[in-house]
Tab-separated table of N, CA and C in Angstrom:
chain	number	residue	atom	x	y	z
A	1	MET	N	21.621	8.747	-28.544
A	1	MET	CA	20.899	8.667	-27.289
A	1	MET	C	20.245	10.019	-27.014
A	2	THR	N	18.984	10.001	-26.602
A	2	THR	CA	18.242	11.220	-26.325
A	2	THR	C	18.290	11.526	-24.839
A	3	ASN	N	18.567	12.756	-24.488
A	3	ASN	CA	18.523	13.169	-23.095
A	3	ASN	C	17.123	13.684	-22.791
A	4	VAL	N	16.541	13.212	-21.700
A	4	VAL	CA	15.213	13.649	-21.281
A	4	VAL	C	15.354	14.369	-19.955
A	5	GLN	N	14.876	15.589	-19.891
A	5	GLN	CA	14.907	16.354	-18.663
A	5	GLN	C	13.782	15.887	-17.747
A	6	LEU	N	14.022	15.892	-16.421
A	6	LEU	CA	13.023	15.468	-15.460
A	6	LEU	C	11.728	16.254	-15.614
A	7	ASP	N	11.812	17.561	-15.847
A	7	ASP	CA	10.586	18.360	-15.961
A	7	ASP	C	9.777	17.949	-17.195
A	8	GLU	N	10.423	17.413	-18.234
A	8	GLU	CA	9.681	16.907	-19.394
A	8	GLU	C	8.873	15.671	-19.018
A	9	VAL	N	9.434	14.831	-18.163
A	9	VAL	CA	8.737	13.624	-17.729
A	9	VAL	C	7.539	13.995	-16.865
A	10	VAL	N	7.736	14.892	-15.927
A	10	VAL	CA	6.681	15.258	-14.997
A	10	VAL	C	5.539	15.987	-15.705
A	11	GLU	N	5.867	16.856	-16.662
A	11	GLU	CA	4.834	17.681	-17.286
A	11	GLU	C	4.118	17.006	-18.445
A	12	SER	N	4.607	15.892	-18.930
A	12	SER	CA	4.002	15.241	-20.080
A	12	SER	C	3.128	14.075	-19.652
A	13	PRO	N	1.787	14.246	-19.624
A	13	PRO	CA	0.921	13.162	-19.169
A	13	PRO	C	0.968	11.943	-20.081
A	14	SER	N	1.376	12.088	-21.334
A	14	SER	CA	1.412	10.950	-22.240
A	14	SER	C	2.707	10.155	-22.107
A	15	LEU	N	3.716	10.728	-21.480
A	15	LEU	CA	4.998	10.056	-21.326
A	15	LEU	C	4.993	9.323	-19.997
A	16	ASN	N	4.788	7.984	-19.999
A	16	ASN	CA	4.713	7.266	-18.746
A	16	ASN	C	5.770	6.182	-18.616
A	17	GLN	N	6.665	6.056	-19.595
A	17	GLN	CA	7.737	5.086	-19.483
A	17	GLN	C	8.973	5.598	-20.190
A	18	ILE	N	10.107	5.499	-19.506
A	18	ILE	CA	11.398	5.850	-20.079
A	18	ILE	C	12.302	4.662	-19.796
A	19	GLY	N	12.677	3.940	-20.828
A	19	GLY	CA	13.431	2.713	-20.611
A	19	GLY	C	12.583	1.768	-19.783
A	20	GLY	N	13.113	1.271	-18.686
A	20	GLY	CA	12.352	0.400	-17.793
A	20	GLY	C	11.628	1.147	-16.687
A	21	ALA	N	11.898	2.448	-16.552
A	21	ALA	CA	11.261	3.240	-15.497
A	21	ALA	C	9.835	3.608	-15.899
A	22	ARG	N	8.968	3.751	-14.912
A	22	ARG	CA	7.590	4.157	-15.176
A	22	ARG	C	7.227	5.364	-14.326
A	23	HIS	N	6.367	6.196	-14.863
A	23	HIS	CA	5.825	7.357	-14.157
A	23	HIS	C	4.311	7.190	-14.190
A	24	LEU	N	3.729	6.916	-13.035
A	24	LEU	CA	2.303	6.600	-12.962
A	24	LEU	C	1.590	7.565	-12.035
A	25	ASN	N	0.268	7.581	-12.140
A	25	ASN	CA	-0.575	8.363	-11.252
A	25	ASN	C	-1.679	7.446	-10.745
A	26	TRP	N	-1.980	7.519	-9.450
A	26	TRP	CA	-3.004	6.629	-8.883
A	26	TRP	C	-4.330	6.734	-9.624
A	27	SER	N	-4.628	7.881	-10.200
A	27	SER	CA	-5.918	8.039	-10.893
A	27	SER	C	-6.025	7.147	-12.124
A	28	THR	N	-4.901	6.619	-12.592
A	28	THR	CA	-4.907	5.755	-13.781
A	28	THR	C	-4.775	4.273	-13.437
A	29	ILE	N	-4.618	3.941	-12.166
A	29	ILE	CA	-4.412	2.553	-11.743
A	29	ILE	C	-5.778	1.918	-11.464
A	30	PRO	N	-6.055	0.745	-12.040
A	30	PRO	CA	-7.350	0.087	-11.795
A	30	PRO	C	-7.602	-0.162	-10.308
A	31	ILE	N	-8.870	-0.074	-9.929
A	31	ILE	CA	-9.291	-0.315	-8.540
A	31	ILE	C	-9.932	-1.695	-8.475
A	32	GLU	N	-9.431	-2.512	-7.548
A	32	GLU	CA	-10.006	-3.828	-7.286
A	32	GLU	C	-10.751	-3.777	-5.955
A	33	GLN	N	-11.692	-4.684	-5.779
A	33	GLN	CA	-12.391	-4.801	-4.501
A	33	GLN	C	-12.210	-6.230	-3.983
A	34	PRO	N	-11.114	-6.456	-3.250
A	34	PRO	CA	-10.832	-7.810	-2.775
A	34	PRO	C	-11.751	-8.282	-1.657
A	35	GLY	N	-12.519	-7.385	-1.080
A	35	GLY	CA	-13.464	-7.723	-0.022
A	35	GLY	C	-14.390	-6.548	0.227
A	36	GLU	N	-15.446	-6.793	0.975
A	36	GLU	CA	-16.396	-5.724	1.275
A	36	GLU	C	-15.709	-4.633	2.090
A	37	GLY	N	-15.867	-3.383	1.645
A	37	GLY	CA	-15.276	-2.244	2.346
A	37	GLY	C	-13.806	-2.030	2.069
A	38	ILE	N	-13.265	-2.738	1.054
A	38	ILE	CA	-11.834	-2.621	0.736
A	38	ILE	C	-11.669	-2.324	-0.750
A	39	GLU	N	-10.908	-1.285	-1.051
A	39	GLU	CA	-10.485	-1.013	-2.427
A	39	GLU	C	-8.968	-1.099	-2.455
A	40	ARG	N	-8.433	-1.706	-3.526
A	40	ARG	CA	-6.984	-1.881	-3.642
A	40	ARG	C	-6.525	-1.506	-5.042
A	41	GLN	N	-5.424	-0.753	-5.105
A	41	GLN	CA	-4.731	-0.455	-6.354
A	41	GLN	C	-3.294	-0.936	-6.182
A	42	MET	N	-2.691	-1.432	-7.280
A	42	MET	CA	-1.343	-1.992	-7.166
A	42	MET	C	-0.445	-1.507	-8.293
A	43	VAL	N	0.785	-1.191	-7.926
A	43	VAL	CA	1.858	-0.943	-8.884
A	43	VAL	C	2.885	-2.034	-8.592
A	44	VAL	N	3.165	-2.850	-9.600
A	44	VAL	CA	3.981	-4.040	-9.390
A	44	VAL	C	5.282	-3.928	-10.170
A	45	GLY	N	6.389	-4.076	-9.463
A	45	GLY	CA	7.706	-4.106	-10.084
A	45	GLY	C	8.206	-5.533	-10.177
A	46	GLU	N	9.499	-5.681	-10.369
A	46	GLU	CA	10.079	-7.014	-10.470
A	46	GLU	C	10.154	-7.704	-9.107
A	47	ARG	N	10.544	-6.959	-8.052
A	47	ARG	CA	10.722	-7.560	-6.735
A	47	ARG	C	10.035	-6.786	-5.612
A	48	ILE	N	9.301	-5.732	-5.967
A	48	ILE	CA	8.647	-4.896	-4.965
A	48	ILE	C	7.295	-4.461	-5.512
A	49	MET	N	6.343	-4.253	-4.621
A	49	MET	CA	5.042	-3.749	-5.054
A	49	MET	C	4.529	-2.722	-4.050
A	50	THR	N	3.787	-1.768	-4.584
A	50	THR	CA	3.155	-0.736	-3.774
A	50	THR	C	1.657	-0.846	-3.984
A	51	CYS	N	0.918	-0.866	-2.872
A	51	CYS	CA	-0.542	-0.952	-2.935
A	51	CYS	C	-1.136	0.250	-2.224
A	52	ARG	N	-2.189	0.801	-2.814
A	52	ARG	CA	-2.962	1.830	-2.117
A	52	ARG	C	-4.291	1.196	-1.754
A	53	PHE	N	-4.602	1.228	-0.463
A	53	PHE	CA	-5.848	0.662	0.048
A	53	PHE	C	-6.752	1.759	0.569
A	54	ARG	N	-8.046	1.591	0.333
A	54	ARG	CA	-9.081	2.402	0.997
A	54	ARG	C	-9.923	1.422	1.801
A	55	PHE	N	-10.041	1.690	3.097
A	55	PHE	CA	-10.798	0.829	3.997
A	55	PHE	C	-11.977	1.600	4.569
A	56	ALA	N	-13.131	0.950	4.624
A	56	ALA	CA	-14.316	1.550	5.227
A	56	ALA	C	-14.095	1.707	6.736
A	57	PRO	N	-14.789	2.670	7.346
A	57	PRO	CA	-14.688	2.830	8.799
A	57	PRO	C	-15.027	1.518	9.516
A	58	PHE	N	-14.321	1.246	10.592
A	58	PHE	CA	-14.524	0.107	11.493
A	58	PHE	C	-14.192	-1.250	10.867
A	59	LEU	N	-13.669	-1.275	9.655
A	59	LEU	CA	-13.296	-2.541	9.032
A	59	LEU	C	-12.126	-3.163	9.814
A	60	VAL	N	-12.159	-4.473	9.948
A	60	VAL	CA	-11.120	-5.204	10.669
A	60	VAL	C	-10.342	-6.069	9.686
A	61	THR	N	-9.023	-5.952	9.702
A	61	THR	CA	-8.181	-6.908	8.985
A	61	THR	C	-7.616	-7.840	10.054
A	62	PRO	N	-7.980	-9.113	10.006
A	62	PRO	CA	-7.580	-10.050	11.060
A	62	PRO	C	-6.054	-10.134	11.201
A	63	GLU	N	-5.626	-10.438	12.403
A	63	GLU	CA	-4.200	-10.591	12.645
A	63	GLU	C	-3.663	-11.760	11.837
A	64	HIS	N	-2.453	-11.578	11.311
A	64	HIS	CA	-1.839	-12.566	10.428
A	64	HIS	C	-0.339	-12.298	10.346
A	65	ALA	N	0.363	-13.196	9.703
A	65	ALA	CA	1.782	-13.010	9.405
A	65	ALA	C	2.014	-13.512	7.992
A	66	HIS	N	3.034	-12.980	7.334
A	66	HIS	CA	3.405	-13.424	5.994
A	66	HIS	C	4.909	-13.250	5.833
A	67	PRO	N	5.489	-13.972	4.871
A	67	PRO	CA	6.940	-13.901	4.704
A	67	PRO	C	7.441	-12.601	4.076
A	68	HIS	N	6.522	-11.747	3.647
A	68	HIS	CA	6.902	-10.497	2.975
A	68	HIS	C	7.249	-9.427	3.999
A	69	GLU	N	8.288	-8.664	3.715
A	69	GLU	CA	8.560	-7.466	4.494
A	69	GLU	C	7.556	-6.413	4.047
A	70	GLN	N	7.049	-5.617	4.977
A	70	GLN	CA	5.984	-4.657	4.658
A	70	GLN	C	6.257	-3.328	5.343
A	71	MET	N	6.005	-2.247	4.604
A	71	MET	CA	5.964	-0.901	5.175
A	71	MET	C	4.576	-0.352	4.894
A	72	SER	N	3.949	0.232	5.901
A	72	SER	CA	2.628	0.833	5.754
A	72	SER	C	2.712	2.310	6.104
A	73	ILE	N	2.145	3.138	5.231
A	73	ILE	CA	2.116	4.584	5.443
A	73	ILE	C	0.649	4.992	5.558
A	74	VAL	N	0.292	5.626	6.659
A	74	VAL	CA	-1.079	6.092	6.850
A	74	VAL	C	-1.218	7.443	6.154
A	75	MET	N	-2.091	7.490	5.143
A	75	MET	CA	-2.311	8.718	4.383
A	75	MET	C	-3.531	9.487	4.894
A	76	GLN	N	-4.542	8.748	5.369
A	76	GLN	CA	-5.804	9.367	5.806
A	76	GLN	C	-6.448	8.458	6.838
A	77	GLY	N	-7.063	9.057	7.842
A	77	GLY	CA	-7.780	8.291	8.853
A	77	GLY	C	-6.875	7.817	9.981
A	78	ARG	N	-7.507	7.129	10.932
A	78	ARG	CA	-6.780	6.589	12.083
A	78	ARG	C	-6.984	5.081	12.110
A	79	VAL	N	-5.918	4.373	12.471
A	79	VAL	CA	-5.930	2.910	12.455
A	79	VAL	C	-5.403	2.395	13.787
A	80	ARG	N	-6.106	1.412	14.323
A	80	ARG	CA	-5.618	0.717	15.516
A	80	ARG	C	-4.875	-0.529	15.021
A	81	PHE	N	-3.551	-0.497	15.087
A	81	PHE	CA	-2.740	-1.636	14.668
A	81	PHE	C	-2.452	-2.520	15.869
A	82	PHE	N	-2.421	-3.806	15.609
A	82	PHE	CA	-2.016	-4.794	16.605
A	82	PHE	C	-0.743	-5.438	16.062
A	83	VAL	N	0.353	-5.281	16.794
A	83	VAL	CA	1.652	-5.770	16.335
A	83	VAL	C	2.268	-6.602	17.453
A	84	GLU	N	2.428	-7.884	17.168
A	84	GLU	CA	3.053	-8.793	18.143
A	84	GLU	C	2.416	-8.642	19.523
A	85	GLY	N	1.077	-8.534	19.570
A	85	GLY	CA	0.363	-8.465	20.836
A	85	GLY	C	0.236	-7.084	21.440
A	86	GLU	N	0.841	-6.077	20.839
A	86	GLU	CA	0.733	-4.709	21.348
A	86	GLU	C	-0.161	-3.880	20.437
A	87	GLU	N	-0.881	-2.937	21.029
A	87	GLU	CA	-1.795	-2.076	20.292
A	87	GLU	C	-1.181	-0.695	20.117
A	88	LYS	N	-1.254	-0.174	18.877
A	88	LYS	CA	-0.741	1.156	18.564
A	88	LYS	C	-1.773	1.877	17.696
A	89	ILE	N	-1.996	3.160	17.958
A	89	ILE	CA	-2.861	3.979	17.105
A	89	ILE	C	-1.958	4.725	16.125
A	90	ALA	N	-2.259	4.588	14.831
A	90	ALA	CA	-1.480	5.272	13.798
A	90	ALA	C	-2.350	6.335	13.137
A	91	VAL	N	-1.742	7.465	12.818
A	91	VAL	CA	-2.439	8.610	12.235
A	91	VAL	C	-1.726	9.012	10.945
A	92	PRO	N	-2.356	9.889	10.136
A	92	PRO	CA	-1.709	10.301	8.887
A	92	PRO	C	-0.278	10.790	9.114
A	93	GLY	N	0.603	10.288	8.261
A	93	GLY	CA	2.015	10.615	8.358
A	93	GLY	C	2.829	9.536	9.050
A	94	ASP	N	2.171	8.629	9.777
A	94	ASP	CA	2.896	7.552	10.451
A	94	ASP	C	3.314	6.483	9.449
A	95	VAL	N	4.478	5.903	9.695
A	95	VAL	CA	5.011	4.817	8.874
A	95	VAL	C	5.283	3.642	9.803
A	96	LEU	N	4.795	2.476	9.418
A	96	LEU	CA	5.026	1.265	10.198
A	96	LEU	C	5.839	0.288	9.369
A	97	HIS	N	6.782	-0.381	10.009
A	97	HIS	CA	7.614	-1.374	9.335
A	97	HIS	C	7.336	-2.731	9.974
A	98	PHE	N	6.966	-3.701	9.156
A	98	PHE	CA	6.706	-5.058	9.607
A	98	PHE	C	7.746	-5.976	8.968
A	99	PRO	N	8.753	-6.404	9.729
A	99	PRO	CA	9.693	-7.372	9.166
A	99	PRO	C	8.961	-8.661	8.783
A	100	SER	N	9.608	-9.463	7.997
A	100	SER	CA	9.059	-10.741	7.571
A	100	SER	C	8.544	-11.534	8.778
A	101	ASN	N	7.362	-12.133	8.632
A	101	ASN	CA	6.738	-13.010	9.634
A	101	ASN	C	6.320	-12.310	10.921
A	102	THR	N	6.155	-10.996	10.899
A	102	THR	CA	5.652	-10.265	12.066
A	102	THR	C	4.140	-10.463	12.161
A	103	TRP	N	3.653	-10.826	13.338
A	103	TRP	CA	2.220	-11.007	13.578
A	103	TRP	C	1.574	-9.626	13.697
A	104	HIS	N	0.593	-9.316	12.826
A	104	HIS	CA	-0.007	-7.982	12.835
A	104	HIS	C	-1.428	-8.019	12.267
A	105	GLY	N	-2.195	-6.998	12.590
A	105	GLY	CA	-3.546	-6.814	12.077
A	105	GLY	C	-3.946	-5.372	12.348
A	106	ALA	N	-5.157	-4.998	11.904
A	106	ALA	CA	-5.567	-3.598	12.071
A	106	ALA	C	-7.082	-3.480	12.130
A	107	THR	N	-7.535	-2.462	12.837
A	107	THR	CA	-8.947	-2.086	12.865
A	107	THR	C	-9.024	-0.613	12.498
A	108	MET	N	-9.805	-0.317	11.464
A	108	MET	CA	-9.982	1.076	11.074
A	108	MET	C	-10.855	1.747	12.123
A	109	MET	N	-10.579	2.985	12.399
A	109	MET	CA	-11.361	3.692	13.404
A	109	MET	C	-12.592	4.304	12.726
A	110	ASP	N	-13.066	5.446	13.158
A	110	ASP	CA	-14.386	5.942	12.782
A	110	ASP	C	-14.446	6.740	11.478
A	111	GLU	N	-13.468	6.551	10.594
A	111	GLU	CA	-13.478	7.256	9.314
A	111	GLU	C	-12.782	6.397	8.256
A	112	GLU	N	-12.990	6.737	6.978
A	112	GLU	CA	-12.301	6.009	5.912
A	112	GLU	C	-10.794	6.127	6.117
A	113	VAL	N	-10.098	5.031	5.838
A	113	VAL	CA	-8.646	4.988	5.992
A	113	VAL	C	-8.013	4.743	4.626
A	114	VAL	N	-6.959	5.488	4.324
A	114	VAL	CA	-6.161	5.254	3.125
A	114	VAL	C	-4.754	4.904	3.588
A	115	LEU	N	-4.286	3.736	3.158
A	115	LEU	CA	-2.941	3.263	3.473
A	115	LEU	C	-2.169	3.019	2.191
A	116	ILE	N	-0.885	3.288	2.223
A	116	ILE	CA	0.039	2.845	1.185
A	116	ILE	C	0.854	1.723	1.814
A	117	ASP	N	0.788	0.535	1.212
A	117	ASP	CA	1.560	-0.613	1.685
A	117	ASP	C	2.594	-0.974	0.633
A	118	ILE	N	3.810	-1.195	1.074
A	118	ILE	CA	4.907	-1.582	0.193
A	118	ILE	C	5.368	-2.967	0.639
A	119	PHE	N	5.458	-3.891	-0.302
A	119	PHE	CA	5.828	-5.275	0.012
A	119	PHE	C	7.016	-5.720	-0.830
A	120	THR	N	7.869	-6.513	-0.207
A	120	THR	CA	8.896	-7.242	-0.936
A	120	THR	C	9.112	-8.568	-0.221
A	121	PRO	N	9.207	-9.684	-0.929
A	121	PRO	CA	8.982	-9.809	-2.363
A	121	PRO	C	7.513	-9.567	-2.703
A	122	LEU	N	7.157	-9.767	-3.962
A	122	LEU	CA	5.790	-9.534	-4.414
A	122	LEU	C	4.807	-10.407	-3.662
A	123	ARG	N	3.616	-9.851	-3.390
A	123	ARG	CA	2.518	-10.624	-2.798
A	123	ARG	C	1.829	-11.400	-3.913
A	124	GLU	N	2.303	-12.606	-4.168
A	124	GLU	CA	1.728	-13.424	-5.234
A	124	GLU	C	0.243	-13.670	-4.992
A	125	ASP	N	-0.180	-13.727	-3.705
A	125	ASP	CA	-1.596	-13.933	-3.400
A	125	ASP	C	-2.445	-12.751	-3.869
A	126	PHE	N	-1.890	-11.549	-3.900
A	126	PHE	CA	-2.606	-10.391	-4.434
A	126	PHE	C	-2.706	-10.441	-5.943
A	127	LEU	N	-1.757	-11.096	-6.567
A	127	LEU	CA	-1.687	-11.139	-8.028
A	127	LEU	C	-2.457	-12.331	-8.618
A	128	GLY	N	-3.055	-13.129	-7.747
A	128	GLY	CA	-3.823	-14.282	-8.234
A	128	GLY	C	-2.948	-15.406	-8.723
A	129	LYS	N	-1.705	-15.456	-8.261
A	129	LYS	CA	-0.791	-16.517	-8.705
A	129	LYS	C	-0.640	-17.576	-7.633
């Protein structure tokens, strides 16, 4: 059995998998455009997925609910979230947790927004299944 030091994994750009673990960089993840003004990148595991979204200014994601638990991290920009009928402004560094079947939606404010969304179970609708 070979021992691999963490610094070897981090410093080696060609080493991106150790056993079942993966080490990825967003710059290598394909960009999809699921709608006008939306870019999406996905890292998909067995039971969890992480998506990075870029939203154009003023873009609206209609209010909806889904059976997936979701965490959203605001990386850039300001977002007006609507959660169960209440309005909240989220800024970079904010983390929002949406339990399963929570009614929610968002309106991007006056600048590009970057969000990291984490879902469990997998969003099969994102995967085309």
